[in-house]
Amino acid sequence: MRPHILFDTPSLRFDEGLPLGNGRLGAVVTGGLPEKHILLNEETVWYGGPRDRNNPDAIQTIGRMREMMRTGQVREAEQLALLALTGTPETQRHYSTLGMVVLNFLAHTGRMEDYQRILDLETAVVTETYRIDGISYQLTAFVSQPDQVLAIRLRASQPVLNFTATIERGERVGNFSYGTHMDAIVRHGREGLVMRGHCGGEHGLIFRGALFGASTGVSTLVGSQFVVNDAAEAVLMVAGGTNYETEAIEDLCVSRCKTALQKGFDACLRDHLAEWQPLFGAASVELDHPAVPAGPLAMNRVFDAYTRNDLSVLPQPLTWQALEDHLVVVLFAFGRYLLLSSSRSCVLPANLQGIWCRDLLPIWDAKFTTNINLQMAYWPADAANLSACFEAYLQLAERIRENGLVTAQTMYSCRGFVLHNNTDIWADTAVQDAGTHCSYWFLGGVWIAVDLWEHYRYTHDLDFLARAWPILRDALLFVLDFMEVEDGQLVMGVTSSPENIYLSAAGQHLSFCRMSAMDAELIALLLRDCLQALDVLQSNGRDEVEMPQDFRAQVEIAAAMIAPPRIGADGAILEWGFEVDEAYPDHRHQSHLIGAYPYHGITEREPELWQAVRHSIEKRIRNGGVNNGWSRAWTGGLMARLGDGNSARDLLGSMVRHSSLPNLFSCCNIRQVPKLMEDNKPLQMDGNLGAVQAVIEMLLHSHNEEIVLLPALPDSWEAGSFHGLVARGNVVVDARWQDHRLVTARLLPRVDGRITVVTGAGYIMELADGAVVNDHDGRFSITAVRDAAVTIRRSESIDPPQAR
């Protein structure tokens, strides 16, 4: 099935807009008529410049805070943290929208027929078509990475195109523009407009947005509008940016528009497709079942069916299960689309809203939240065959390390670097917000470092690992200095479990503890990762391995002393390290299970902890938890890691109905927030990306140094296929299954190395040289050769050649 997102009625709503992006420049094409808004984002449009927000009083009070924690004065320690650890000022910088292109179709007064607006994920092109009074109209739009423009073409079957176009920044109500957040719109020649403005704040960036056009009719500039009359075709080119990288941003935007306009829409489209399609087409998942829709469903009709709880409003007969299975596959494709659209050839990783923010001051500032959301966004980068998207994440991590070195020394007198629960465009590492349940958590940098090692586990890229080593080393140096010994074990002394709250014996709402399960799991992972990274770099003769004297010995000692996660009386993992009542047993985070998924700190090789992970998930669900987008995706991945494909499928299948916007953006469906999307569902695209990894986890495991095919296949996924998924060890895997059983698989190693593949009994492996290997207890272990593909088939499906 070719993946699409379709609407068959016009709408000006953001949550029915279709997203485009080239990594830096993003657009949301709404379906408003006769007035259409195309919302614009550029990755570096952030309010304010860099600042030193490190609280100068932290270093003198952290010792008192630790003593309070030792003596059980948790409330007092939390109150002291609010004063002495909170950043000064409290908040980091916030992301913002660049503006919008506004199109006004002056002659669209007749009855509209055959309306359709569709995003083709395989081409990253939005096409809108309709008829009025027998005349056919078409809008085609894409955002080009080669040409760095948003390209828009408008066509009519007769020369009757009459419209105006402008670029502005602010808010619109009907035909009235409140463009109060820009400084000027100036003309460039006879064909272009440039929006000028300042992002705001001391040392803030300047922004520019350029719009240039041409048509087959009469084109003029009138006031701040590009006006087209009596045309059969018109083309607009739009560019935007800030002076984050170059002071000549206006000249650059104008040049990009003029060059693209001269090049022509068709040539730009050709180059766009040549760049996009190989990247997006590198991986896919298909279900082969007659009950699953063969083509795209209009999402406005799907959400109508949800509202009515009635499938008969859809144009083809479906069961709820078939609809959910279909939408899970679309979510997989859409998530890959979003990561590729917001994180390729760019300077910043994807933030909470990617490059599709609609607000000047977005919910949660659309920052990089580092207690789950940033990390989740990059979980599928490697497994979904999009490793090139990881570069922006690494670049931010490198800048976080630089600033975090100062924060660690200034606030805590520790070596290494620290990052708390958020960061921004300037890689700010001081504490964000003043909430004891979320702000005073010290392992954002540790978690990022763990992600860097996971990227190496997938790619085996030594050059990457050499760049990442200082981040791994310094993240670990911080916790080695910060931790203290308690009853012969290393603990943080003061920490929390992100965003969660427990009840004291007296009924107080508290968050601080001596060692949370999350911290125990993350630190244990990083200790192991650093030792393995050292072995890899040193065995390959890399000279970049700088470290303090006796560093390895320190790490080995700490690895033997780190306090492990503990299991409670109910069989679940103790989130705060001791028996306690949760204030919110339905909490959205699964922080205490992070070692089990997507990482490898807790595996089925530790049956007691493994069972405790299952009990912990069931406890959350039993109490009504796991009820927003990214939480469903996170828990779905956990269930798939546990081998429960049906539960994973149901969690992902419920995402669209309960935790998505009609355009399939994941959302945090909570009741009260300062700024709301339609239907109280603010966009958080990390849920989309977490869903991608959860789907992969149902089809492919590779966390235990072995590749397991179809480890958590749901009952309703009777037949299907995938191609281009990547296992750790840099092995590209294709597979096809029928009747819930593997039929054939192809594995292409991209590096030399030893691999083990688990299939179950009854298969043979054909090597690149034609030799055949029989399975041994349902698995194969071979020495893989780079670019030498091997094929696995059912042994009864072919005449077996000479085996060895």
CSV table of C-alpha atoms in Angstrom, one decimal, residues 175-594:
chain,number,residue,atom,x,y,z
A,175,ASN,CA,-9.4,38.4,6.3
A,176,PHE,CA,-7.8,40.5,9.1
A,177,SER,CA,-4.1,40.1,9.8
A,178,TYR,CA,-2.6,40.8,13.2
A,179,GLY,CA,0.9,40.7,11.9
A,180,THR,CA,2.3,42.3,15.1
A,181,HIS,CA,5.3,40.0,15.3
A,182,MET,CA,7.2,41.2,12.3
A,183,ASP,CA,9.0,44.5,11.5
A,184,ALA,CA,8.5,45.0,7.8
A,185,ILE,CA,7.5,43.5,4.5
A,186,VAL,CA,9.6,44.9,1.7
A,187,ARG,CA,9.6,44.3,-2.1
A,188,HIS,CA,12.4,42.8,-4.1
A,189,GLY,CA,12.0,43.8,-7.7
A,190,ARG,CA,8.7,43.0,-9.4
A,191,GLU,CA,8.2,39.5,-8.2
A,192,GLY,CA,9.3,39.2,-4.6
A,193,LEU,CA,8.4,40.1,-1.0
A,194,VAL,CA,10.6,39.8,2.1
A,195,MET,CA,9.3,39.6,5.6
A,196,ARG,CA,11.8,41.1,8.2
A,197,GLY,CA,11.7,40.7,11.9
A,198,HIS,CA,13.4,39.9,15.2
A,199,CYS,CA,12.8,36.7,17.2
A,200,GLY,CA,12.8,38.8,20.3
A,201,GLY,CA,14.8,38.9,23.6
A,202,GLU,CA,18.4,40.1,24.3
A,203,HIS,CA,20.9,38.9,21.7
A,204,GLY,CA,17.9,37.3,19.9
A,205,LEU,CA,18.2,36.2,16.3
A,206,ILE,CA,16.7,38.1,13.3
A,207,PHE,CA,14.5,36.2,10.9
A,208,ARG,CA,13.7,36.6,7.2
A,209,GLY,CA,11.0,35.0,5.1
A,210,ALA,CA,10.9,35.5,1.3
A,211,LEU,CA,8.2,34.8,-1.2
A,212,PHE,CA,8.8,35.1,-5.0
A,213,GLY,CA,6.3,34.2,-7.7
A,214,ALA,CA,5.5,34.0,-11.4
A,215,SER,CA,2.5,33.1,-13.5
A,216,THR,CA,1.2,32.7,-17.0
A,217,GLY,CA,-1.2,35.5,-16.4
A,218,VAL,CA,-0.7,39.0,-15.1
A,219,SER,CA,1.5,39.2,-11.9
A,220,THR,CA,2.0,42.4,-10.0
A,221,LEU,CA,3.0,43.6,-6.5
A,222,VAL,CA,0.3,45.6,-4.9
A,223,GLY,CA,1.0,46.8,-1.3
A,224,SER,CA,2.3,43.8,0.5
A,225,GLN,CA,0.6,41.3,-1.8
A,226,PHE,CA,1.7,39.3,-4.8
A,227,VAL,CA,-1.3,39.5,-7.1
A,228,VAL,CA,-2.1,37.1,-9.9
A,229,ASN,CA,-4.9,37.6,-12.5
A,230,ASP,CA,-6.2,35.5,-15.3
A,231,ALA,CA,-3.6,32.7,-15.1
A,232,ALA,CA,-3.7,29.0,-15.9
A,233,GLU,CA,-0.6,28.4,-13.8
A,234,ALA,CA,1.3,30.2,-11.1
A,235,VAL,CA,4.4,29.2,-9.1
A,236,LEU,CA,5.5,30.5,-5.7
A,237,MET,CA,8.9,29.9,-4.1
A,238,VAL,CA,9.3,30.5,-0.3
A,239,ALA,CA,12.4,30.5,1.8
A,240,GLY,CA,13.1,31.4,5.4
A,241,GLY,CA,15.8,31.4,8.1
A,242,THR,CA,17.6,33.4,10.8
A,243,ASN,CA,21.1,34.7,11.3
A,244,TYR,CA,22.0,31.7,13.5
A,245,GLU,CA,24.6,30.6,11.0
A,246,THR,CA,25.0,33.5,8.6
A,247,GLU,CA,24.4,37.3,8.9
A,248,ALA,CA,23.5,37.4,5.2
A,249,ILE,CA,20.3,35.5,5.8
A,250,GLU,CA,18.1,38.0,3.7
A,251,ASP,CA,20.4,37.7,0.7
A,252,LEU,CA,20.4,33.9,1.1
A,253,CYS,CA,16.6,33.7,1.2
A,254,VAL,CA,16.2,35.9,-1.8
A,255,SER,CA,18.8,34.0,-3.8
A,256,ARG,CA,17.2,30.7,-3.0
A,257,CYS,CA,13.8,31.9,-4.2
A,258,LYS,CA,15.1,33.5,-7.4
A,259,THR,CA,17.3,30.5,-8.3
A,260,ALA,CA,14.4,28.1,-7.7
A,261,LEU,CA,12.0,30.2,-9.7
A,262,GLN,CA,14.4,30.4,-12.6
A,263,LYS,CA,15.1,26.7,-12.4
A,264,GLY,CA,11.4,26.0,-12.6
A,265,PHE,CA,8.9,24.0,-10.6
A,266,ASP,CA,9.3,20.7,-12.6
A,267,ALA,CA,13.1,20.7,-12.3
A,268,CYS,CA,12.9,21.5,-8.6
A,269,LEU,CA,10.4,18.7,-8.1
A,270,ARG,CA,12.6,16.3,-10.0
A,271,ASP,CA,15.6,17.0,-7.8
A,272,HIS,CA,13.4,16.9,-4.7
A,273,LEU,CA,12.2,13.4,-5.6
A,274,ALA,CA,15.7,12.2,-6.4
A,275,GLU,CA,16.8,13.3,-3.0
A,276,TRP,CA,13.8,12.2,-1.0
A,277,GLN,CA,12.6,8.9,-2.4
A,278,PRO,CA,15.7,6.8,-1.8
A,279,LEU,CA,15.8,7.9,1.9
A,280,PHE,CA,12.1,7.3,2.5
A,281,GLY,CA,12.0,4.2,0.4
A,282,ALA,CA,14.8,2.5,2.4
A,283,ALA,CA,12.3,0.8,4.8
A,284,SER,CA,8.7,-0.2,4.9
A,285,VAL,CA,6.1,-2.4,6.6
A,286,GLU,CA,3.2,-4.0,4.8
A,287,LEU,CA,0.3,-6.1,6.0
A,288,ASP,CA,-1.3,-8.6,3.6
A,289,HIS,CA,-4.8,-9.2,4.7
A,290,PRO,CA,-8.1,-8.8,2.8
A,291,ALA,CA,-9.7,-7.1,5.7
A,292,VAL,CA,-7.2,-4.3,5.7
A,293,PRO,CA,-8.0,-1.2,3.5
A,294,ALA,CA,-6.1,-1.4,0.2
A,295,GLY,CA,-6.0,2.4,-0.2
A,296,PRO,CA,-6.0,5.6,1.9
A,297,LEU,CA,-9.0,6.5,4.0
A,298,ALA,CA,-10.0,10.1,4.4
A,299,MET,CA,-8.9,11.0,8.0
A,300,ASN,CA,-11.9,13.3,8.5
A,301,ARG,CA,-14.2,10.3,7.9
A,302,VAL,CA,-12.1,8.1,10.2
A,303,PHE,CA,-12.4,10.6,13.0
A,304,ASP,CA,-16.1,10.9,12.2
A,305,ALA,CA,-16.4,7.2,12.7
A,306,TYR,CA,-14.6,7.5,16.0
A,307,THR,CA,-16.9,10.3,17.2
A,308,ARG,CA,-20.0,8.3,16.2
A,309,ASN,CA,-18.5,4.9,17.2
A,310,ASP,CA,-19.9,3.8,13.8
A,311,LEU,CA,-17.8,2.3,11.0
A,312,SER,CA,-20.6,2.5,8.5
A,313,VAL,CA,-19.6,6.1,7.7
A,314,LEU,CA,-16.5,4.8,6.0
A,315,PRO,CA,-16.7,4.0,2.3
A,316,GLN,CA,-15.6,0.4,2.6
A,317,PRO,CA,-16.7,-2.3,5.1
A,318,LEU,CA,-14.2,-2.7,7.9
A,319,THR,CA,-13.8,-4.1,11.4
A,320,TRP,CA,-12.4,-1.9,14.2
A,321,GLN,CA,-9.4,-4.3,14.3
A,322,ALA,CA,-8.7,-4.0,10.6
A,323,LEU,CA,-8.9,-0.3,10.8
A,324,GLU,CA,-6.5,-0.1,13.7
A,325,ASP,CA,-4.1,-2.5,12.0
A,326,HIS,CA,-4.2,-0.4,8.9
A,327,LEU,CA,-3.5,2.8,10.8
A,328,VAL,CA,-0.6,1.3,12.8
A,329,VAL,CA,1.1,0.7,9.4
A,330,VAL,CA,0.3,4.2,8.3
A,331,LEU,CA,1.7,5.5,11.7
A,332,PHE,CA,4.9,3.6,11.0
A,333,ALA,CA,5.3,5.3,7.6
A,334,PHE,CA,4.3,8.7,8.9
A,335,GLY,CA,6.7,8.6,11.8
A,336,ARG,CA,9.6,7.8,9.4
A,337,TYR,CA,8.3,10.6,7.3
A,338,LEU,CA,8.4,13.1,10.2
A,339,LEU,CA,11.9,12.2,11.3
A,340,LEU,CA,13.3,12.5,7.8
A,341,SER,CA,11.4,15.7,7.3
A,342,SER,CA,12.6,17.4,10.5
A,343,SER,CA,16.1,16.0,11.1
A,344,ARG,CA,18.1,15.7,7.8
A,345,SER,CA,20.7,18.1,6.7
A,346,CYS,CA,20.0,20.4,9.6
A,347,VAL,CA,21.7,21.9,12.6
A,348,LEU,CA,19.2,21.1,15.4
A,349,PRO,CA,17.4,17.9,16.2
A,350,ALA,CA,13.6,17.6,16.2
A,351,ASN,CA,12.0,19.5,19.1
A,352,LEU,CA,8.6,18.7,20.7
A,353,GLN,CA,6.8,20.0,17.6
A,354,GLY,CA,9.4,19.3,15.0
A,355,ILE,CA,9.3,22.1,12.5
A,356,TRP,CA,5.5,22.3,12.5
A,357,CYS,CA,4.7,24.7,15.4
A,358,ARG,CA,1.8,27.0,14.8
A,359,ASP,CA,2.2,29.2,17.9
A,360,LEU,CA,4.4,32.2,18.7
A,361,LEU,CA,4.6,30.8,22.2
A,362,PRO,CA,4.0,27.0,21.9
A,363,ILE,CA,3.0,24.6,24.6
A,364,TRP,CA,6.0,23.6,26.8
A,365,ASP,CA,8.0,26.1,24.7
A,366,ALA,CA,8.5,23.3,22.2
A,367,LYS,CA,12.0,22.8,23.7
A,368,PHE,CA,14.1,19.7,23.8
A,369,THR,CA,12.7,17.8,26.8
A,370,THR,CA,15.4,15.4,27.9
A,371,ASN,CA,13.6,13.2,30.4
A,372,ILE,CA,12.0,11.2,27.5
A,373,ASN,CA,10.8,13.3,24.6
A,374,LEU,CA,14.1,14.1,22.8
A,375,GLN,CA,15.4,10.6,23.3
A,376,MET,CA,12.2,8.9,22.1
A,377,ALA,CA,12.3,11.0,18.9
A,378,TYR,CA,15.6,9.3,18.0
A,379,TRP,CA,14.9,5.8,19.1
A,380,PRO,CA,13.9,4.7,15.6
A,381,ALA,CA,16.6,6.6,13.7
A,382,ASP,CA,18.9,3.6,13.2
A,383,ALA,CA,16.4,0.7,13.3
A,384,ALA,CA,14.2,2.5,10.7
A,385,ASN,CA,17.1,3.0,8.4
A,386,LEU,CA,17.4,6.7,9.0
A,387,SER,CA,20.8,6.9,10.6
A,388,ALA,CA,21.7,10.1,8.7
A,389,CYS,CA,19.1,11.8,10.9
A,390,PHE,CA,21.2,11.2,14.0
A,391,GLU,CA,23.8,13.8,13.1
A,392,ALA,CA,21.7,16.7,14.4
A,393,TYR,CA,21.3,14.9,17.7
A,394,LEU,CA,25.0,14.4,18.0
A,395,GLN,CA,25.7,18.0,17.2
A,396,LEU,CA,23.4,19.2,20.0
A,397,ALA,CA,25.0,16.7,22.4
A,398,GLU,CA,28.4,18.1,21.7
A,399,ARG,CA,27.3,21.6,22.6
A,400,ILE,CA,25.4,20.3,25.7
A,401,ARG,CA,28.7,18.8,26.9
A,402,GLU,CA,30.5,22.1,26.5
A,403,ASN,CA,27.9,24.0,28.5
A,404,GLY,CA,27.3,21.2,30.9
A,405,LEU,CA,31.0,21.1,31.9
A,406,VAL,CA,30.5,24.6,33.3
A,407,THR,CA,27.2,23.8,35.0
A,408,ALA,CA,28.6,20.6,36.7
A,409,GLN,CA,31.6,22.6,38.1
A,410,THR,CA,29.7,25.8,39.0
A,411,MET,CA,26.6,24.2,40.6
A,412,TYR,CA,27.9,20.9,42.0
A,413,SER,CA,31.8,21.0,42.0
A,414,CYS,CA,31.8,17.9,39.9
A,415,ARG,CA,33.9,16.8,36.9
A,416,GLY,CA,32.2,16.0,33.6
A,417,PHE,CA,29.0,17.6,32.4
A,418,VAL,CA,25.5,17.7,33.6
A,419,LEU,CA,22.2,18.2,31.9
A,420,HIS,CA,18.8,18.4,33.6
A,421,ASN,CA,15.4,17.9,32.2
A,422,ASN,CA,15.4,20.4,29.3
A,423,THR,CA,17.6,22.2,26.8
A,424,ASP,CA,17.1,24.7,24.0
A,425,ILE,CA,18.7,26.0,20.8
A,426,TRP,CA,21.7,27.3,22.9
A,427,ALA,CA,22.3,23.9,24.6
A,428,ASP,CA,21.4,25.5,28.0
A,429,THR,CA,22.2,23.0,30.8
A,430,ALA,CA,20.9,24.8,33.8
A,431,VAL,CA,17.7,23.7,35.6
A,432,GLN,CA,14.5,24.4,33.7
A,433,ASP,CA,11.3,25.2,35.6
A,434,ALA,CA,10.8,25.0,39.4
A,435,GLY,CA,9.0,21.7,40.0
A,436,THR,CA,10.3,19.2,42.4
A,437,HIS,CA,8.6,16.5,40.4
A,438,CYS,CA,10.6,17.3,37.2
A,439,SER,CA,13.3,19.9,37.4
A,440,TYR,CA,15.8,18.5,39.8
A,441,TRP,CA,16.8,15.4,37.9
A,442,PHE,CA,20.5,15.2,36.9
A,443,LEU,CA,20.8,12.5,34.2
A,444,GLY,CA,19.7,14.1,31.0
A,445,GLY,CA,23.3,14.0,29.8
A,446,VAL,CA,23.6,10.3,30.9
A,447,TRP,CA,20.6,9.4,28.9
A,448,ILE,CA,21.9,11.1,25.8
A,449,ALA,CA,25.2,9.4,26.2
A,450,VAL,CA,23.5,6.0,26.4
A,451,ASP,CA,21.7,6.9,23.1
A,452,LEU,CA,25.1,7.7,21.5
A,453,TRP,CA,26.4,4.2,22.4
A,454,GLU,CA,23.2,2.7,21.0
A,455,HIS,CA,23.8,4.5,17.7
A,456,TYR,CA,27.3,2.9,17.6
A,457,ARG,CA,25.8,-0.5,18.4
A,458,TYR,CA,23.6,-0.1,15.3
A,459,THR,CA,26.2,1.4,12.9
A,460,HIS,CA,29.6,0.3,14.1
A,461,ASP,CA,30.9,3.7,12.9
A,462,LEU,CA,34.3,4.2,14.6
A,463,ASP,CA,34.5,7.8,13.5
A,464,PHE,CA,31.2,8.5,15.2
A,465,LEU,CA,32.3,6.7,18.4
A,466,ALA,CA,35.5,8.8,18.5
A,467,ARG,CA,33.4,11.9,18.4
A,468,ALA,CA,31.0,10.6,20.9
A,469,TRP,CA,33.6,9.3,23.4
A,470,PRO,CA,34.1,12.7,25.2
A,471,ILE,CA,30.3,12.8,25.8
A,472,LEU,CA,30.2,9.3,27.2
A,473,ARG,CA,33.3,9.9,29.4
A,474,ASP,CA,32.2,13.2,30.8
A,475,ALA,CA,28.6,12.1,31.4
A,476,LEU,CA,30.0,9.3,33.5
A,477,LEU,CA,32.6,11.5,35.3
A,478,PHE,CA,29.7,13.6,36.5
A,479,VAL,CA,27.8,10.8,38.1
A,480,LEU,CA,31.0,9.2,39.5
A,481,ASP,CA,31.6,12.5,41.4
A,482,PHE,CA,28.0,13.2,42.2
A,483,MET,CA,27.1,9.8,43.7
A,484,GLU,CA,27.8,8.8,47.3
A,485,VAL,CA,28.0,5.5,49.2
A,486,GLU,CA,25.1,4.2,51.2
A,487,ASP,CA,25.3,0.8,52.8
A,488,GLY,CA,28.1,-0.2,50.5
A,489,GLN,CA,26.3,0.8,47.4
A,490,LEU,CA,26.5,3.9,45.1
A,491,VAL,CA,23.4,6.1,45.0
A,492,MET,CA,22.7,9.5,43.7
A,493,GLY,CA,21.9,10.8,47.2
A,494,VAL,CA,19.3,13.2,45.9
A,495,THR,CA,17.3,12.6,42.7
A,496,SER,CA,13.8,11.9,41.5
A,497,SER,CA,11.8,9.8,38.9
A,498,PRO,CA,10.9,12.3,36.2
A,499,GLU,CA,7.6,14.0,36.6
A,500,ASN,CA,6.1,11.5,39.1
A,501,ILE,CA,5.1,12.0,42.7
A,502,TYR,CA,4.7,9.7,45.7
A,503,LEU,CA,3.0,10.0,49.0
A,504,SER,CA,4.8,10.1,52.3
A,505,ALA,CA,3.5,8.3,55.4
A,506,ALA,CA,1.9,11.6,56.4
A,507,GLY,CA,0.3,12.0,53.0
A,508,GLN,CA,2.7,14.6,51.7
A,509,HIS,CA,3.3,14.8,47.9
A,510,LEU,CA,7.0,14.2,47.4
A,511,SER,CA,9.4,13.4,44.6
A,512,PHE,CA,12.9,13.4,45.9
A,513,CYS,CA,14.6,10.1,46.8
A,514,ARG,CA,18.1,8.7,47.3
A,515,MET,CA,18.2,6.5,44.2
A,516,SER,CA,15.4,6.0,41.7
A,517,ALA,CA,15.0,2.9,39.5
A,518,MET,CA,15.5,5.0,36.4
A,519,ASP,CA,18.8,6.4,37.7
A,520,ALA,CA,20.0,2.9,38.7
A,521,GLU,CA,19.3,1.5,35.3
A,522,LEU,CA,20.7,4.5,33.3
A,523,ILE,CA,23.9,4.7,35.3
A,524,ALA,CA,24.5,0.9,35.1
A,525,LEU,CA,24.0,1.1,31.3
A,526,LEU,CA,26.5,4.0,30.9
A,527,LEU,CA,29.1,2.2,33.1
A,528,ARG,CA,28.8,-0.8,30.8
A,529,ASP,CA,28.7,1.3,27.7
A,530,CYS,CA,31.9,3.2,28.6
A,531,LEU,CA,33.9,0.1,29.3
A,532,GLN,CA,32.7,-1.4,25.9
A,533,ALA,CA,33.5,1.9,24.1
A,534,LEU,CA,37.0,1.9,25.6
A,535,ASP,CA,37.5,-1.7,24.4
A,536,VAL,CA,36.3,-0.9,20.9
A,537,LEU,CA,38.4,2.3,20.5
A,538,GLN,CA,41.6,1.0,22.0
A,539,SER,CA,41.4,-2.3,20.1
A,540,ASN,CA,41.1,-0.3,16.9
A,541,GLY,CA,44.1,1.8,17.6
A,542,ARG,CA,42.1,5.1,18.1
A,543,ASP,CA,44.2,7.8,19.7
A,544,GLU,CA,41.2,9.9,20.6
A,545,VAL,CA,40.6,8.0,23.9
A,546,GLU,CA,41.5,10.7,26.4
A,547,MET,CA,40.6,9.8,30.0
A,548,PRO,CA,41.7,10.5,33.6
A,549,GLN,CA,44.3,8.3,35.1
A,550,ASP,CA,42.8,5.0,36.5
A,551,PHE,CA,39.5,5.8,34.8
A,552,ARG,CA,38.8,2.2,33.8
A,553,ALA,CA,39.5,1.0,37.4
A,554,GLN,CA,37.1,3.7,38.7
A,555,VAL,CA,34.4,2.6,36.3
A,556,GLU,CA,34.8,-1.1,37.1
A,557,ILE,CA,34.6,-0.4,40.8
A,558,ALA,CA,31.5,1.7,40.3
A,559,ALA,CA,29.9,-1.0,38.2
A,560,ALA,CA,30.3,-3.4,41.0
A,561,MET,CA,28.8,-1.0,43.6
A,562,ILE,CA,25.9,0.7,41.8
A,563,ALA,CA,22.6,0.2,43.6
A,564,PRO,CA,20.4,-2.0,41.4
A,565,PRO,CA,16.7,-1.5,40.8
A,566,ARG,CA,14.6,-3.2,43.5
A,567,ILE,CA,11.4,-5.2,43.3
A,568,GLY,CA,8.4,-4.4,45.6
A,569,ALA,CA,6.0,-6.6,47.5
A,570,ASP,CA,3.5,-6.5,44.6
A,571,GLY,CA,6.2,-7.8,42.2
A,572,ALA,CA,6.7,-4.4,40.4
A,573,ILE,CA,9.9,-2.4,40.2
A,574,LEU,CA,10.1,0.2,43.0
A,575,GLU,CA,10.2,3.5,41.1
A,576,TRP,CA,11.8,5.5,44.0
A,577,GLY,CA,13.8,2.6,45.3
A,578,PHE,CA,11.6,1.9,48.4
A,579,GLU,CA,8.0,0.9,49.1
A,580,VAL,CA,5.7,3.9,48.7
A,581,ASP,CA,2.2,4.8,47.6
A,582,GLU,CA,2.1,6.6,44.3
A,583,ALA,CA,0.1,9.8,44.1
A,584,TYR,CA,-0.6,9.1,40.5
A,585,PRO,CA,-0.6,5.4,39.9
A,586,ASP,CA,-1.9,6.2,36.4
A,587,HIS,CA,1.2,8.2,35.5
A,588,ARG,CA,2.2,8.6,31.9
A,589,HIS,CA,6.0,7.9,32.3
A,590,GLN,CA,7.6,4.5,32.3
A,591,SER,CA,10.8,5.9,33.7
A,592,HIS,CA,11.5,3.0,36.1
A,593,LEU,CA,11.5,0.5,33.1
A,594,ILE,CA,13.9,2.4,30.9
